[in-house]
Each structure stands twice: as C-alpha cells, then as structure tokens.
Short mmCIF file of C-alpha atoms in Angstrom, two decimals:
data_model
loop_
_atom_site.label_atom_id
_atom_site.label_comp_id
_atom_site.label_asym_id
_atom_site.label_seq_id
_atom_site.Cartn_x
_atom_site.Cartn_y
_atom_site.Cartn_z
CA GLY V 7 -13.84 -8.56 -5.27
CA GLU V 8 -10.42 -7.04 -7.49
CA ASN V 9 -8.04 -8.47 -8.34
CA VAL V 10 -4.67 -6.98 -9.51
CA GLU V 11 -2.22 -8.56 -11.25
CA GLN V 12 1.29 -7.69 -11.93
CA HIS V 13 4.64 -8.04 -14.14
CA PRO V 14 7.15 -8.02 -14.43
CA SER V 15 8.40 -9.45 -10.84
CA THR V 16 12.21 -8.26 -10.87
CA LEU V 17 13.80 -5.90 -13.93
CA SER V 18 16.77 -5.57 -14.04
CA VAL V 19 18.39 -1.91 -16.88
CA GLN V 20 21.30 0.22 -17.15
CA GLU V 21 21.64 3.96 -15.98
CA GLY V 22 19.68 5.48 -18.98
CA ASP V 23 17.48 3.01 -20.14
CA SER V 24 13.54 2.46 -19.92
CA ALA V 25 11.32 0.63 -17.27
CA VAL V 26 8.37 0.06 -18.07
CA ILE V 27 5.85 -1.85 -15.30
CA LYS V 28 2.75 -3.24 -16.39
CA CYS V 29 -0.69 -4.20 -14.49
CA THR V 30 -4.22 -5.41 -15.05
CA TYR V 31 -6.86 -5.05 -12.86
CA SER V 32 -10.31 -7.49 -12.55
CA ASP V 33 -12.78 -4.88 -11.63
CA SER V 34 -14.13 -2.43 -14.14
CA ALA V 35 -16.20 -0.31 -11.11
CA SER V 36 -12.51 0.37 -9.85
CA ASN V 37 -11.55 4.44 -10.43
CA TYR V 38 -8.17 5.40 -9.19
CA PHE V 39 -5.01 3.11 -10.04
CA PRO V 40 -1.88 4.93 -7.54
CA TRP V 41 1.73 3.67 -8.15
CA TYR V 42 3.66 3.53 -4.44
CA LYS V 43 7.76 3.46 -4.59
CA GLN V 44 9.34 1.47 -1.48
CA GLU V 45 12.42 1.23 -0.27
CA LEU V 46 13.82 -1.00 2.11
CA GLY V 47 12.71 -1.20 5.26
CA LYS V 48 10.37 1.81 4.33
CA GLY V 49 6.50 2.29 4.05
CA PRO V 50 5.29 2.56 0.44
CA GLN V 51 6.18 6.82 -1.53
CA LEU V 52 3.01 7.78 -3.89
CA ILE V 53 4.87 8.58 -6.56
CA ILE V 54 1.91 9.01 -9.27
CA ASP V 55 -1.84 8.54 -9.69
CA ILE V 56 -4.46 8.62 -12.16
CA ARG V 57 -7.87 7.95 -12.72
CA SER V 58 -10.28 6.40 -15.09
CA ASN V 59 -11.60 9.70 -16.69
CA VAL V 60 -7.85 10.14 -18.21
CA GLY V 61 -5.43 8.31 -20.14
CA GLU V 62 -2.36 9.15 -19.70
CA LYS V 63 -0.89 11.67 -17.05
CA LYS V 64 3.40 12.09 -16.53
CA ASP V 65 5.87 14.04 -13.64
CA GLN V 66 9.06 14.78 -15.37
CA ARG V 67 10.70 11.22 -15.80
CA ILE V 68 7.56 9.44 -14.74
CA ALA V 69 4.13 8.48 -16.47
CA VAL V 70 1.24 6.53 -16.27
CA THR V 71 -0.87 4.82 -19.06
CA LEU V 72 -4.60 4.21 -18.82
CA ASN V 73 -6.57 1.63 -20.45
CA LYS V 74 -10.14 0.62 -19.28
CA THR V 75 -11.11 -1.16 -22.28
CA ALA V 76 -8.41 -3.72 -21.39
CA LYS V 77 -8.45 -3.32 -18.13
CA HIS V 78 -4.43 -2.28 -17.92
CA PHE V 79 -2.28 0.18 -16.84
CA SER V 80 1.33 0.68 -16.94
CA LEU V 81 4.13 2.56 -15.65
CA HIS V 82 6.79 3.99 -17.48
CA ILE V 83 10.43 5.59 -15.66
CA THR V 84 12.76 7.27 -18.79
CA GLU V 85 16.11 8.01 -18.13
CA THR V 86 16.63 6.03 -14.67
CA GLN V 87 19.18 6.63 -11.85
CA PRO V 88 20.39 4.14 -9.63
CA GLU V 89 18.27 6.04 -6.79
CA ASP V 90 15.45 4.03 -9.22
CA SER V 91 16.18 0.89 -7.01
CA ALA V 92 13.31 0.18 -5.38
CA VAL V 93 10.35 -1.98 -5.27
CA TYR V 94 6.92 -0.52 -7.65
CA PHE V 95 3.46 -1.36 -6.79
CA CYS V 96 0.43 -0.18 -9.03
CA ALA V 97 -3.14 -0.72 -7.30
CA ALA V 98 -6.69 -0.37 -7.60
CA LEU V 99 -9.41 1.53 -6.37
CA ALA V 100 -13.01 -0.39 -5.92
CA GLY V 101 -15.89 1.41 -6.10
CA GLY V 102 -19.32 0.23 -5.32
CA THR V 103 -19.48 -1.16 -1.59
CA SER V 104 -15.86 -1.32 -1.07
CA TYR V 105 -15.47 2.31 -1.85
CA GLY V 106 -11.88 3.42 -0.72
CA LYS V 107 -10.33 0.02 -1.12
CA LEU V 108 -7.06 -0.51 -2.28
CA THR V 109 -6.07 -3.70 -3.90
CA PHE V 110 -2.28 -3.58 -4.14
CA GLY V 111 -0.46 -6.01 -7.27
CA GLN V 112 2.62 -8.03 -6.46
CA GLY V 113 5.47 -5.85 -6.43
CA THR V 114 7.88 -5.25 -8.87
CA ILE V 115 11.81 -5.17 -7.76
CA LEU V 116 13.56 -2.71 -9.98
CA THR V 117 16.72 -2.79 -10.34
CA VAL V 118 18.75 0.52 -12.23
CA HIS V 119 22.57 -0.54 -12.48
CA PRO V 120 25.23 1.96 -12.88
CA ASP D 9 6.31 9.84 5.37
CA GLY D 10 3.49 12.52 5.73
CA GLY D 11 2.49 12.55 8.96
CA ILE D 12 2.66 9.32 9.67
CA THR D 13 4.04 7.70 12.53
CA GLN D 14 3.61 4.10 13.79
CA SER D 15 5.23 2.19 17.03
CA PRO D 16 7.21 0.83 17.52
CA LYS D 17 9.69 0.22 14.70
CA TYR D 18 10.47 -3.21 16.01
CA LEU D 19 8.29 -5.12 17.98
CA PHE D 20 9.37 -8.89 19.28
CA ARG D 21 6.20 -11.51 20.22
CA LYS D 22 6.53 -14.68 22.05
CA GLU D 23 4.26 -17.16 21.14
CA GLY D 24 0.56 -17.21 22.75
CA GLN D 25 1.23 -13.63 23.83
CA ASN D 26 -1.08 -10.58 22.23
CA VAL D 27 0.43 -6.99 20.94
CA THR D 28 -0.78 -3.55 19.84
CA LEU D 29 0.62 -1.90 17.21
CA SER D 30 0.18 1.85 17.50
CA CYS D 31 -0.61 4.28 14.31
CA GLU D 32 -1.14 7.81 14.90
CA GLN D 33 -1.96 10.50 12.04
CA ASN D 34 -2.27 15.06 12.30
CA LEU D 35 -3.15 14.94 8.02
CA ASN D 36 -6.58 15.60 9.59
CA HIS D 37 -8.19 12.23 7.39
CA ASP D 38 -10.98 10.40 7.73
CA ALA D 39 -10.14 7.06 6.98
CA MET D 40 -7.25 4.72 7.99
CA TYR D 41 -5.85 1.37 7.15
CA TRP D 42 -3.46 -1.35 8.05
CA TYR D 43 -1.86 -3.82 5.68
CA ARG D 44 0.22 -6.21 6.14
CA GLN D 45 3.18 -7.30 4.16
CA ASP D 46 5.39 -10.51 4.06
CA PRO D 47 8.68 -11.45 1.76
CA GLY D 48 8.39 -10.53 -2.04
CA GLN D 49 5.02 -9.82 -1.42
CA GLY D 50 1.98 -7.40 -1.97
CA LEU D 51 0.72 -5.33 0.89
CA ARG D 52 -3.14 -6.97 2.31
CA LEU D 53 -5.43 -5.30 3.53
CA ILE D 54 -6.23 -6.72 7.66
CA TYR D 55 -8.73 -3.54 8.84
CA TYR D 56 -9.97 -0.27 7.54
CA SER D 57 -11.84 2.42 9.44
CA GLN D 58 -13.71 4.69 7.32
CA ILE D 59 -14.96 7.70 10.41
CA VAL D 60 -14.67 6.86 13.99
CA ASN D 61 -16.03 4.48 15.45
CA ASP D 62 -16.71 2.64 12.52
CA PHE D 63 -14.14 -0.04 11.13
CA GLN D 64 -14.62 -3.02 8.06
CA LYS D 65 -12.92 -6.04 7.51
CA GLY D 66 -10.28 -6.72 5.18
CA ASP D 67 -9.44 -9.55 3.59
CA ILE D 68 -7.08 -10.58 5.95
CA ALA D 69 -8.66 -9.54 9.20
CA GLU D 70 -8.74 -13.22 11.14
CA GLY D 71 -6.16 -13.17 14.13
CA TYR D 72 -6.44 -8.79 13.90
CA SER D 73 -8.33 -6.34 15.94
CA VAL D 74 -8.44 -2.71 16.08
CA SER D 75 -10.37 0.07 17.47
CA ARG D 76 -11.09 3.74 16.00
CA GLU D 77 -12.19 5.82 19.48
CA LYS D 78 -10.02 8.82 17.66
CA LYS D 79 -9.55 10.55 14.90
CA GLU D 80 -6.07 10.54 14.53
CA SER D 81 -5.41 7.10 16.17
CA PHE D 82 -6.08 3.32 14.54
CA PRO D 83 -4.09 0.89 17.15
CA LEU D 84 -4.00 -2.47 15.73
CA THR D 85 -4.16 -5.41 18.20
CA VAL D 86 -2.16 -8.52 16.79
CA THR D 87 -4.07 -11.28 18.80
CA SER D 88 -2.20 -15.08 19.76
CA ALA D 89 -5.26 -16.58 17.60
CA GLN D 90 -3.14 -15.62 14.37
CA LYS D 91 -1.85 -18.42 13.52
CA ASN D 92 1.05 -16.79 11.52
CA PRO D 93 1.71 -13.11 12.53
CA THR D 94 5.42 -12.63 12.33
CA ALA D 95 5.06 -9.82 9.06
CA PHE D 96 5.64 -6.24 8.19
CA TYR D 97 2.82 -4.30 9.22
CA LEU D 98 1.81 -0.78 7.14
CA CYS D 99 -1.26 2.00 8.60
CA ALA D 100 -2.10 4.30 6.12
CA SER D 101 -4.37 7.31 5.83
CA SER D 102 -6.91 9.45 3.34
CA SER D 103 -9.10 12.02 2.97
CA LEU D 104 -12.12 10.13 1.68
CA GLY D 105 -13.67 12.64 -0.78
CA LEU D 106 -11.21 14.47 -2.18
CA THR D 107 -8.22 12.11 -3.77
CA ASP D 108 -8.64 9.12 -1.95
CA THR D 109 -5.02 8.97 -2.60
CA GLN D 110 -3.55 6.71 0.57
CA TYR D 111 -0.17 8.01 2.54
CA PHE D 112 1.41 5.31 4.38
CA GLY D 113 3.94 5.07 7.71
CA PRO D 114 7.13 3.92 7.99
CA GLY D 115 5.53 0.61 9.75
CA THR D 116 6.54 -1.85 12.31
CA ARG D 117 8.32 -5.10 11.79
CA LEU D 118 6.97 -7.35 14.44
CA THR D 119 8.89 -10.83 14.87
CA VAL D 120 7.78 -13.58 16.85
CA LEU D 121 10.04 -16.13 18.84
#
C-alpha cells in the first residue's frame, strides 16, 4: 500500500519568515495530494491540494509543489503569522483498487513566534 | 467543519463496554470515512464506505464495526475487542467522482477508564 513520509516533525520560525514542509510518497499511482491544518482539539481543515497533472498551485500565502518523478510534494507558507501555528498533515490519495483511500503523513508541528 | 457533525465531543467508557460514535453529514456526499488519531501521530483509516449498504476495512479495522444504512450517517462502534481504544476519532466525507476532497468533522475524544 501507499506510504507517506513527512518532514520535519517540528518546525519553529519567526513571524514573517517562510516555512517549508516536505512529503514523499511511495505509490506512483497516487494522483491527489491534499494538505490539512489541524488546531488543537479540532478536526483537520483542508488548506490546499494539488493533482498529479499540475506542478504547482498557489493560494495567497500558501503554495504546494509536486515532483511526480521524485514522488515528493511540499507545502510552502510565506510571511508566516502566529495564527499559522498548528499541526500540518500531508496526504496522498491512492489510485486503482484503493480509490478514495487517503494515506497521511505523521504531521508537522509548526510554531510561529511573534 | 463543513456540514459534518460528530457526537459526543467527549466520551468515557469502562473497559469491556461497547460504545457507538455518531457521524452525520448534510453535504450529500457519497463516501464517508472513520479515522483514528493518537497523540503525535497521523491519521489512520479504520473503515470507509463509498455507497449506502457497503463499506470496506481500512488499515486498523480490528475491534471496530460500522454500518451505512443511510447516505448521511456512518456510525462507528468501538467494541470491547479493541485493545487500546483511547484516542481521538475523526469522521470525514467526500463526493467521489468530483474533487475527492475529504472534509472532516470536529472529532470525538474517547477515553477508556
């Protein structure tokens, strides 16, 4: 089955700096890659996603890049703010017979210091 | 949380008891999912259902059971056979065939006493 590795496990930045979180996946049939933000005690919220036919996608301060050949994708947050502090999860959606099944990374705890 | 409700928010259970967690969605989504989250861990798939009256085991289905009698409801039962049930349980839904995006509910924290 699919395996998703996420790094780093913790990330600490100063307000205004950029933050980058990286994920690798194992199944070349995976074709959809969402990123979720989870605040303490709440359910994950989708913040951005990308499909395998696109190399990069941006939404204001957030961007995601995908390298299908290397099987890795990254989340980029620019001009970080204290409210960006949360746990971020990447995920990969399997294709084929496991259609609809998301496999998640272990999560990155992002702390933005004022 | 986009139209997905989970109840209760906190649940306490004695060892040896079965307990059922509720998940309801009003998004008209076909697919629904249950995940388990342990402290400092990612989400692990317990069960998922793509259509009414059909469901498949995920990666950690042992000790759990589900039903899908209605499109909007996907309850999860944590049985006494689940050896370590204390965790945060998350329900999600998606509209298969469109964006495949999964939207999550607020979660239920289950504690076994």
